[in-house]
Every structure is written in structure tokens, then in C-alpha cells.
Short mmCIF file of C-alpha atoms and ligand atoms in Angstrom, two decimals:
data_model
loop_
_atom_site.label_atom_id
_atom_site.label_comp_id
_atom_site.label_asym_id
_atom_site.label_seq_id
_atom_site.Cartn_x
_atom_site.Cartn_y
_atom_site.Cartn_z
CA MET E 1 -24.19 69.22 9.37
CA PRO E 2 -20.92 70.93 10.63
CA VAL E 3 -21.57 73.12 13.37
CA ALA E 4 -18.79 75.61 12.83
CA LYS E 5 -16.16 76.83 10.08
CA ALA E 6 -12.75 77.74 11.29
CA ASN E 7 -9.90 79.90 10.78
CA MET E 8 -7.01 78.67 8.87
CA ASP E 9 -4.13 79.47 6.81
CA GLU E 10 -5.20 81.26 3.02
CA PHE E 11 -5.53 78.16 0.83
CA ALA E 12 -4.21 75.75 3.15
CA MET E 13 -0.70 77.20 3.32
CA GLY E 14 1.06 77.60 6.13
CA SER E 15 2.62 76.00 8.93
CA SER E 16 1.40 78.42 12.21
CA GLY E 17 -2.23 79.94 11.18
CA GLU E 18 -0.64 83.37 11.03
CA TYR E 19 -1.66 83.51 7.24
CA SER E 20 -5.21 84.09 7.14
CA ALA E 21 -7.12 86.90 5.76
CA PHE E 22 -8.75 86.90 8.99
CA GLY E 23 -5.95 87.08 11.65
CA ALA E 24 -3.61 84.28 13.44
CA THR E 25 -5.44 81.75 15.55
CA ARG E 26 -3.79 81.26 18.90
CA ASN E 27 -2.61 78.09 20.67
CA PRO E 28 -5.13 77.56 23.55
CA TRP E 29 -2.12 76.30 25.93
CA ASP E 30 -0.36 79.81 25.25
CA HIS E 31 -2.12 82.95 23.57
CA SER E 32 1.47 84.27 22.58
CA ARG E 33 1.99 81.30 20.60
CA VAL E 34 0.92 79.70 17.45
CA PRO E 35 -1.24 76.67 17.35
CA GLY E 36 0.35 75.13 13.82
CA GLY E 37 -1.18 75.44 10.33
CA SER E 38 -2.90 75.56 8.22
CA SER E 39 -5.74 73.65 9.97
CA SER E 40 -5.26 76.10 12.76
CA GLY E 41 -9.09 77.30 13.54
CA ALA E 42 -9.89 73.34 13.58
CA VAL E 43 -7.34 71.98 15.96
CA ALA E 44 -7.16 74.78 18.39
CA ALA E 45 -11.18 74.22 18.49
CA ILE E 46 -10.92 70.89 19.47
CA SER E 47 -8.22 71.47 21.81
CA ALA E 48 -10.13 74.21 23.57
CA GLY E 49 -13.22 71.59 23.61
CA TYR E 50 -15.34 73.35 21.51
CA ALA E 51 -16.39 70.06 19.35
CA PRO E 52 -15.47 66.51 19.44
CA PHE E 53 -14.12 66.09 15.93
CA ALA E 54 -12.88 68.23 13.01
CA LEU E 55 -12.10 68.15 9.97
CA GLY E 56 -9.18 69.73 8.66
CA THR E 57 -6.71 69.22 5.33
CA ASP E 58 -3.02 67.81 5.19
CA THR E 59 -1.04 68.30 2.05
CA GLY E 60 2.08 68.07 3.60
CA GLY E 61 1.29 68.14 7.56
CA SER E 62 -1.73 70.61 8.26
CA VAL E 63 -3.54 68.53 10.43
CA ARG E 64 -0.75 66.84 12.43
CA LEU E 65 1.37 69.69 13.09
CA PRO E 66 -1.03 71.55 14.97
CA ALA E 67 -2.30 68.51 16.67
CA GLY E 68 1.02 67.74 18.03
CA PHE E 69 1.34 71.90 19.22
CA CYS E 70 -2.21 71.72 20.44
CA GLY E 71 -2.15 68.72 21.86
CA VAL E 72 -4.62 66.10 20.12
CA SER E 73 -4.72 63.24 17.61
CA ALA E 74 -5.06 64.06 13.98
CA LEU E 75 -4.62 61.70 11.11
CA ARG E 76 -3.59 62.03 7.81
CA PRO E 77 -5.17 59.00 5.96
CA THR E 78 -3.56 56.94 3.50
CA TYR E 79 -3.93 59.16 0.05
CA GLY E 80 -7.14 58.73 -1.51
CA THR E 81 -9.17 56.89 1.92
CA LEU E 82 -11.19 60.00 2.40
CA SER E 83 -13.31 61.86 -0.52
CA ARG E 84 -12.11 65.42 -1.24
CA TYR E 85 -15.59 66.10 -2.98
CA GLY E 86 -15.79 69.66 -2.20
CA VAL E 87 -12.25 70.81 -1.05
CA MET E 88 -10.50 73.19 -3.05
CA ALA E 89 -7.49 71.72 -3.94
CA MET E 90 -3.95 73.23 -3.18
CA ALA E 91 -1.34 70.43 -4.57
CA SER E 92 -3.67 67.87 -5.66
CA SER E 93 -1.31 64.71 -5.63
CA LEU E 94 -0.81 65.56 -1.68
CA ASP E 95 -4.13 66.91 -0.88
CA GLN E 96 -5.74 64.55 1.73
CA VAL E 97 -8.68 65.57 4.13
CA GLY E 98 -7.27 64.75 7.81
CA PRO E 99 -9.76 64.35 10.95
CA VAL E 100 -8.89 65.79 14.37
CA ALA E 101 -10.26 64.72 17.64
CA VAL E 102 -8.58 64.41 21.32
CA SER E 103 -7.95 60.28 20.73
CA ALA E 104 -7.19 58.06 18.09
CA LYS E 105 -10.68 56.33 19.47
CA ASP E 106 -12.86 59.44 18.75
CA ILE E 107 -10.87 59.86 15.31
CA ALA E 108 -12.17 56.05 14.54
CA ALA E 109 -15.46 56.78 15.20
CA GLY E 110 -15.89 60.21 12.97
CA LEU E 111 -13.97 58.20 10.33
CA SER E 112 -16.53 55.02 10.41
CA VAL E 113 -19.11 57.84 8.85
CA ILE E 114 -16.91 59.61 6.20
CA VAL E 115 -14.82 56.64 5.01
CA GLY E 116 -14.39 54.76 1.52
CA ARG E 117 -15.00 55.61 -2.14
CA ASP E 118 -16.90 58.29 -3.06
CA PRO E 119 -18.06 58.58 -6.78
CA GLN E 120 -17.68 62.16 -6.97
CA ASP E 121 -14.15 61.87 -6.34
CA SER E 122 -12.30 59.73 -8.98
CA THR E 123 -9.04 59.05 -6.86
CA SER E 124 -10.64 57.46 -3.84
CA VAL E 125 -10.43 54.28 -2.56
CA ASP E 126 -12.35 52.04 -0.18
CA LEU E 127 -9.94 51.40 3.41
CA PRO E 128 -9.26 48.20 4.32
CA ASN E 129 -10.43 47.32 7.86
CA ALA E 130 -12.81 50.02 7.84
CA SER E 131 -15.44 47.85 9.71
CA ARG E 132 -13.35 48.10 12.61
CA LEU E 133 -13.35 51.92 12.95
CA ALA E 134 -17.06 52.30 14.92
CA GLU E 135 -15.68 50.46 18.01
CA LEU E 136 -11.93 50.86 17.55
CA LYS E 137 -9.89 48.27 19.76
CA ALA E 138 -6.76 49.04 21.61
CA SER E 139 -3.64 46.97 19.74
CA LYS E 140 -1.46 44.63 21.52
CA LEU E 141 1.79 46.39 21.51
CA LYS E 142 3.72 43.12 22.45
CA GLY E 143 5.95 42.29 19.73
CA LEU E 144 4.88 45.83 17.73
CA ARG E 145 8.34 46.34 15.66
CA ILE E 146 8.84 50.14 15.83
CA GLY E 147 11.42 52.08 13.57
CA LEU E 148 13.17 54.88 14.69
CA PRO E 149 14.61 56.70 11.53
CA LYS E 150 17.94 58.18 12.77
CA GLU E 151 17.64 61.09 10.15
CA TYR E 152 14.82 62.68 12.17
CA PHE E 153 16.72 62.38 15.48
CA THR E 154 19.36 64.72 14.51
CA GLU E 155 20.50 67.86 16.31
CA GLY E 156 17.92 69.83 14.37
CA LEU E 157 15.31 68.32 17.20
CA SER E 158 14.76 70.23 20.27
CA PRO E 159 16.60 68.67 23.43
CA ALA E 160 13.24 68.93 25.32
CA VAL E 161 11.02 67.48 22.72
CA ARG E 162 13.31 64.29 22.05
CA GLU E 163 13.00 63.64 26.06
CA VAL E 164 9.44 63.50 26.06
CA LEU E 165 9.64 61.38 22.86
CA GLU E 166 12.44 58.90 24.57
CA THR E 167 9.74 58.75 27.54
CA ALA E 168 7.02 58.01 24.87
CA LEU E 169 9.18 55.36 23.44
CA GLY E 170 9.96 53.74 26.65
CA ARG E 171 6.21 53.41 27.62
CA LEU E 172 5.88 51.33 24.39
CA ALA E 173 8.89 49.79 25.22
CA SER E 174 7.97 48.44 28.30
CA GLU E 175 4.94 46.86 27.10
CA GLY E 176 6.87 44.44 25.11
CA ALA E 177 7.41 46.68 21.71
CA GLU E 178 10.80 46.40 19.91
CA VAL E 179 12.21 49.72 18.87
CA VAL E 180 14.69 49.35 16.38
CA GLU E 181 16.66 52.15 14.12
CA VAL E 182 15.51 52.59 10.79
CA SER E 183 17.22 54.86 8.17
CA LEU E 184 15.27 57.00 5.60
CA PRO E 185 18.51 58.53 3.49
CA HIS E 186 16.94 60.94 1.35
CA THR E 187 15.08 62.70 3.90
CA ARG E 188 17.43 65.35 3.56
CA PHE E 189 15.65 66.20 0.48
CA ALA E 190 12.04 66.28 2.13
CA ILE E 191 11.70 70.02 2.44
CA ASP E 192 13.08 71.29 -1.00
CA THR E 193 11.21 68.38 -2.95
CA TYR E 194 7.97 69.04 -1.31
CA TYR E 195 8.18 73.03 -1.66
CA LEU E 196 9.03 72.09 -5.52
CA ILE E 197 5.92 70.27 -6.11
CA ASN E 198 3.62 72.11 -3.84
CA THR E 199 4.60 75.14 -5.21
CA SER E 200 4.19 73.86 -9.00
CA GLU E 201 0.85 72.61 -8.19
CA VAL E 202 -0.25 75.92 -6.36
CA SER E 203 0.30 77.44 -9.61
CA SER E 204 -1.44 75.48 -11.94
CA ASN E 205 -4.57 74.83 -9.68
CA LEU E 206 -5.09 78.96 -8.61
CA SER E 207 -5.30 79.65 -12.16
CA ARG E 208 -8.50 78.87 -12.00
CA PHE E 209 -9.02 82.26 -9.70
CA ASP E 210 -9.38 84.65 -12.79
CA GLY E 211 -12.29 86.12 -11.62
CA VAL E 212 -14.45 84.73 -14.38
CA ARG E 213 -15.28 81.58 -12.83
CA TYR E 214 -13.15 81.87 -9.49
CA GLY E 215 -12.48 83.97 -7.15
CA ALA E 216 -14.22 87.62 -6.16
CA ARG E 217 -14.05 89.45 -9.56
CA LYS E 218 -12.52 93.17 -9.68
CA SER E 219 -13.18 95.46 -12.65
CA SER E 220 -10.76 97.13 -14.53
CA GLU E 221 -9.76 97.94 -18.17
CA GLY E 222 -10.13 95.05 -20.20
CA LEU E 223 -9.89 91.35 -19.81
CA HIS E 224 -6.35 91.30 -18.85
CA GLY E 225 -6.84 93.97 -16.40
CA MET E 226 -9.51 92.38 -14.70
CA ILE E 227 -7.74 89.55 -14.54
CA SER E 228 -4.61 90.88 -12.95
CA GLN E 229 -6.59 93.34 -10.45
CA THR E 230 -8.82 90.29 -9.31
CA ARG E 231 -5.54 88.00 -8.77
CA ASP E 232 -3.67 91.12 -7.09
CA GLU E 233 -6.00 91.82 -4.44
CA GLY E 234 -7.52 88.21 -4.14
CA PHE E 235 -4.33 86.44 -3.34
CA GLY E 236 -2.38 87.14 0.01
CA PRO E 237 1.69 87.24 0.34
CA GLU E 238 1.94 83.44 0.44
CA ALA E 239 -0.39 82.54 -1.94
CA LYS E 240 1.38 85.22 -4.57
CA ARG E 241 4.78 83.75 -3.50
CA ARG E 242 3.91 80.13 -4.50
CA ILE E 243 1.99 80.98 -7.29
CA LEU E 244 5.30 82.91 -8.84
CA LEU E 245 7.52 80.17 -7.36
CA GLY E 246 5.43 77.12 -8.97
CA ALA E 247 5.01 79.20 -12.64
CA PHE E 248 9.25 79.19 -12.69
CA CYS E 249 9.17 75.91 -11.50
CA LEU E 250 6.98 74.71 -14.40
CA SER E 251 8.30 76.92 -16.73
CA LYS E 252 10.06 76.00 -20.08
CA GLY E 253 13.51 74.96 -19.83
CA PHE E 254 13.46 74.80 -15.71
CA TYR E 255 10.81 71.95 -15.64
CA GLU E 256 13.38 69.43 -16.03
CA ALA E 257 15.65 70.63 -13.67
CA PHE E 258 12.86 71.24 -10.83
CA TYR E 259 9.61 69.79 -11.15
CA LEU E 260 10.68 66.80 -13.07
CA LYS E 261 13.63 66.25 -10.31
CA ALA E 262 11.39 66.75 -7.35
CA LEU E 263 9.09 64.14 -8.72
CA LYS E 264 12.29 61.84 -8.97
CA VAL E 265 13.32 62.24 -5.33
CA ARG E 266 9.62 62.02 -4.47
CA THR E 267 10.17 58.14 -6.01
CA LEU E 268 13.23 57.98 -3.67
CA ILE E 269 11.59 58.90 -0.48
CA THR E 270 8.84 56.73 -1.20
CA GLN E 271 11.38 53.71 -1.73
CA ASP E 272 12.71 54.62 1.41
CA PHE E 273 10.03 53.98 3.77
CA GLN E 274 9.37 50.75 1.82
CA ALA E 275 12.75 49.33 2.76
CA ALA E 276 11.82 50.38 6.54
CA PHE E 277 8.64 48.74 6.28
CA GLU E 278 9.95 45.54 5.38
CA LYS E 279 12.09 45.45 8.73
CA VAL E 280 9.46 47.47 11.17
CA ASP E 281 5.86 47.55 11.33
CA VAL E 282 5.41 51.20 12.27
CA ILE E 283 7.64 54.36 12.25
CA ALA E 284 7.38 56.87 15.01
CA THR E 285 9.04 60.31 14.59
CA PRO E 286 8.58 63.52 16.36
CA LEU E 287 5.71 66.19 14.45
CA SER E 288 8.37 69.01 14.59
CA PRO E 289 11.54 70.26 15.84
CA SER E 290 9.94 72.57 18.90
CA THR E 291 7.23 72.77 20.95
CA ALA E 292 4.38 75.59 19.73
CA PHE E 293 6.81 78.60 18.26
CA PRO E 294 5.57 82.33 19.33
CA ILE E 295 3.58 84.24 17.67
CA GLY E 296 5.61 86.43 14.54
CA SER E 297 8.97 84.56 15.12
CA LYS E 298 8.67 83.03 11.63
CA THR E 299 6.41 85.35 9.89
CA THR E 300 9.11 87.36 8.07
CA SER E 301 11.25 84.08 7.15
CA PRO E 302 8.99 81.94 4.57
CA LEU E 303 12.45 79.53 4.83
CA GLU E 304 12.00 79.11 8.50
CA MET E 305 8.40 78.44 7.91
CA TYR E 306 9.01 75.82 5.70
CA LEU E 307 11.13 74.14 7.79
CA ALA E 308 8.73 73.40 10.65
CA ASP E 309 7.56 71.14 8.44
CA VAL E 310 10.62 68.93 7.91
CA PHE E 311 8.75 65.57 9.46
CA THR E 312 5.71 65.97 8.07
CA VAL E 313 6.16 66.70 4.51
CA THR E 314 7.67 63.29 3.52
CA MET E 315 4.60 61.12 5.06
CA ALA E 316 2.33 63.66 2.21
CA LEU E 317 4.89 62.57 -0.57
CA ALA E 318 4.90 58.97 0.24
CA ALA E 319 1.23 58.78 0.19
CA LEU E 320 1.32 57.04 3.46
CA PRO E 321 -1.03 57.39 6.77
CA ALA E 322 -0.03 59.25 9.60
CA LEU E 323 -1.31 59.39 12.83
CA ALA E 324 -0.32 62.29 15.09
CA ILE E 325 -0.93 61.64 18.98
CA PRO E 326 0.17 63.97 22.16
CA ALA E 327 3.58 62.08 24.05
CA GLY E 328 3.56 64.52 26.70
CA PHE E 329 4.35 68.04 27.83
CA SER E 330 7.55 70.62 28.16
CA ASN E 331 7.25 73.82 29.84
CA GLY E 332 3.81 73.68 29.69
CA LEU E 333 3.60 72.85 26.34
CA PRO E 334 2.35 69.98 24.10
CA VAL E 335 4.65 67.75 22.62
CA GLY E 336 3.22 65.47 19.76
CA ILE E 337 4.65 62.17 18.45
CA GLN E 338 3.71 60.90 14.61
CA LEU E 339 3.25 57.25 14.00
CA VAL E 340 3.53 56.11 10.14
CA GLY E 341 2.49 53.11 8.73
CA PRO E 342 2.90 51.36 5.42
CA SER E 343 0.14 52.29 2.58
CA LEU E 344 -3.83 51.09 3.90
CA SER E 345 -2.73 50.70 7.74
CA ASP E 346 -4.68 53.38 8.66
CA VAL E 347 -6.88 50.99 11.15
CA ARG E 348 -4.19 49.36 12.44
CA LEU E 349 -1.97 52.71 13.19
CA LEU E 350 -5.03 53.99 15.13
CA GLU E 351 -5.43 50.85 16.80
CA ILE E 352 -1.40 51.26 18.15
CA GLY E 353 -2.55 55.10 19.04
CA ALA E 354 -5.58 53.52 21.06
CA ALA E 355 -3.24 50.95 22.80
CA TYR E 356 -0.86 54.32 23.96
CA GLN E 357 -3.86 56.48 24.67
CA GLU E 358 -4.81 53.52 27.27
CA LEU E 359 -1.76 53.63 28.95
CA THR E 360 -1.37 57.46 28.87
CA ASP E 361 -3.53 61.14 29.78
CA HIS E 362 -1.55 63.15 27.85
CA HIS E 363 -4.17 63.54 25.29
CA LEU E 364 -7.29 63.92 28.26
CA LYS E 365 -5.04 67.54 29.87
CA GLN E 366 -7.22 70.54 28.53
CA PRO E 367 -5.58 74.14 28.31
CA HIS E 368 -6.74 76.75 31.04
CA LEU E 369 -8.75 79.10 28.97
CA GLU E 370 -9.02 82.62 29.73
CA PHE E 371 -10.39 85.29 27.88
N1 LIG G 1 2.84 73.76 5.49
C1 LIG G 1 2.52 73.22 5.05
C2 LIG G 1 2.46 74.37 3.81
O1 LIG G 1 2.19 75.07 4.03
C3 LIG G 1 1.56 71.92 4.83
C4 LIG G 1 0.54 72.67 4.48
C5 LIG G 1 -0.71 71.84 4.78
O2 LIG G 1 -0.72 70.32 5.14
N2 LIG G 1 -2.12 72.40 3.97
O3 LIG G 1 2.78 73.70 2.44
#
């Protein structure tokens, strides 16, 4: 039984936790800053020590981005390895349930209970090596080939975040891991591709909220009046923006230019990763260009908010597992690192995360809470 349900961005649309009908979630490390979204409350609760394990969803980064901002661990599992039965769909080809905990070992312990094929979710598959989850052992780091995609370490990355990541990678290298440069050349199309696919699927999935079977019905004159009033009053501004954008992308004449094109670029992004994994075992990237940003600093610019996801959407497009773990601090704010593996390598990723966490104590640091 869940002990609590936590705050989140409406319909899991958001990167900061500010698009909730209940108000913004705050970052436990600095209450004037966002915790990251969309699974903002679940991740902030783990960071604040309210619970040992939480579930969020990750469509384009919604457990990993907040884990980075709040100094905890979170996994986006390989698409399909956790049942989505009971989860409200946002963008079905991307949606994935994601566990959050202090450490990779705690994620593994929780995952061991819920992982696997579920007849109620026809997209679900079994996770290989799931028997290693319950008592996860740290992996050896000697000889591990870690790829650093050069497109993720450009001017857009804040120097403070870069410095923390370099220290973390140096620590892994000192244990015998081999750090090499790789290239994921289609990264520059990531945000456009993700938001075209996301909004298109959102507009389709959310059409069911018409006040007939789903949605809080608002009565108005006639069927059309009822549906439009229900949707007008029921959806917040971000949901409306995505429904409108997505309906446009899918409309006759624009479908090929936008949605279909995005699907093709999605394949190119997936192939980038496949080529990189011929050279390395795991890819390490930042989780976000900066540390947690101040509340209110991006809400007036949807584009700026979308750009916060620049390092987390490609793994979702390529349906790969990705683990966020704490890597250090900058000016008192947590900085996370992301480890991405080939499809179905989730257990191995957690074992590598556990090895790093045996060498470091960033994940054990707790915010000082004052109310
Ligand atoms: N921030 C991304 C978006 O708004 C990801 C959301 C998510 O993963 N649920 O779509």
C-alpha cells in the first residue's frame, strides 16, 4: 500500500514541478528553487527522508531530472520492463514508470518486487537478470568502458556542473574504468523531436477527457458545450498548449512534415546510441545544463522550460535504461550524473551505480529542513 501520493506537474507535463494544480513543489535543499519535474513531490519526498522508495513516471526525464536536482537516485527502466497498468497515459510510446530512492541498491530492492511482465500491460516484458536485484552487488569498475558523448559537453553546460562531473568521472577512472569520447550526432534534434512526438501523443491520449467517461464533467448547453466547458475548465495552461500543438502536428497536411519526420529522426537518434554501444559499455552524461533553478525563472517561457530536458529526452526516444545518481554539489546544490546502458541492461547499470556509491557518499547527504 502506498503511504502517500505526492505533488507533480499536471498530467506529468513539466520539468520543474511548478505546473501543478496544487501549487509548486519546493526543493528540499533550497526552498526558493524548483525540485525538478514532473515527479517533483515523489523525488523531493525521498530527498527529505519521508519515504525509502517512490515511484514516478519518466516520459522524457521526469524522475531523472528531479533526482539530479534533489540529490537522490532514480532509474528510467528500459521501455516495457515495468507495468504501466493504472498509469494515466501521457505520451504512450515514451511513458515509463520510474523508481526513486536514495541509492542504486535501494532502487534495485524496490524494483525486485515490481519488475516483470504484467498480463494487464501488453507492452510489458521481463527484465533479464532480475534475480540479481534483491541483493544487488556492486560491479567491478576495472576495464569498464565509459563513453562521454561530446555533444553533451558543450558551452550550454554550466562550468559548475561540468566540474562536478569531471571529478566523478576521474574517480571512476582511478578505479580502472576507461573513459573515452563518443559521438551522438543527432542530439541537436532531440528537443524538437521529443516535443513533436510528445505533444502529438498528448493530444490523442487526452482526447478521452471529454466529461463523458473521463474528466470532471461541467454542464453546459448541449453535448458540444459540455465537452468544451469540461476541457476548458479541467486542463491547465500547459496541458492546453500541448493539446493544441499536438493536434496541429497531427492535422492533415502537417502530419508528414512534423509527426512523421519526428519519428524518422527518432530512429536516427536510436541508431546513434547503437553505434556508440559498439565501443563502450555505458554512456555518462549530465542530467541538466545547470543545478536547480529558482522558482518562477522559467514559467514565462515554455521553450526555456523544455530546454531543461535536453540531456534526458534522447534516452526516452531510444527506449534505453538510464540511471541518475548523485555526483556531488555546487554551491550547496546537488549535481547528478546520468549513466545510460544498452536496452535491457538495467541491472548492470544499477550495479555500476552501486559501485560508484560504494566509493562516494554524495547520495547519503541530507538537506537541512526548516519549516
Ligand atoms: N519535462 C518533460 C515534459 O514535460 C518530461 C516529462 C515527463 O517525463 N513526464 O514532457
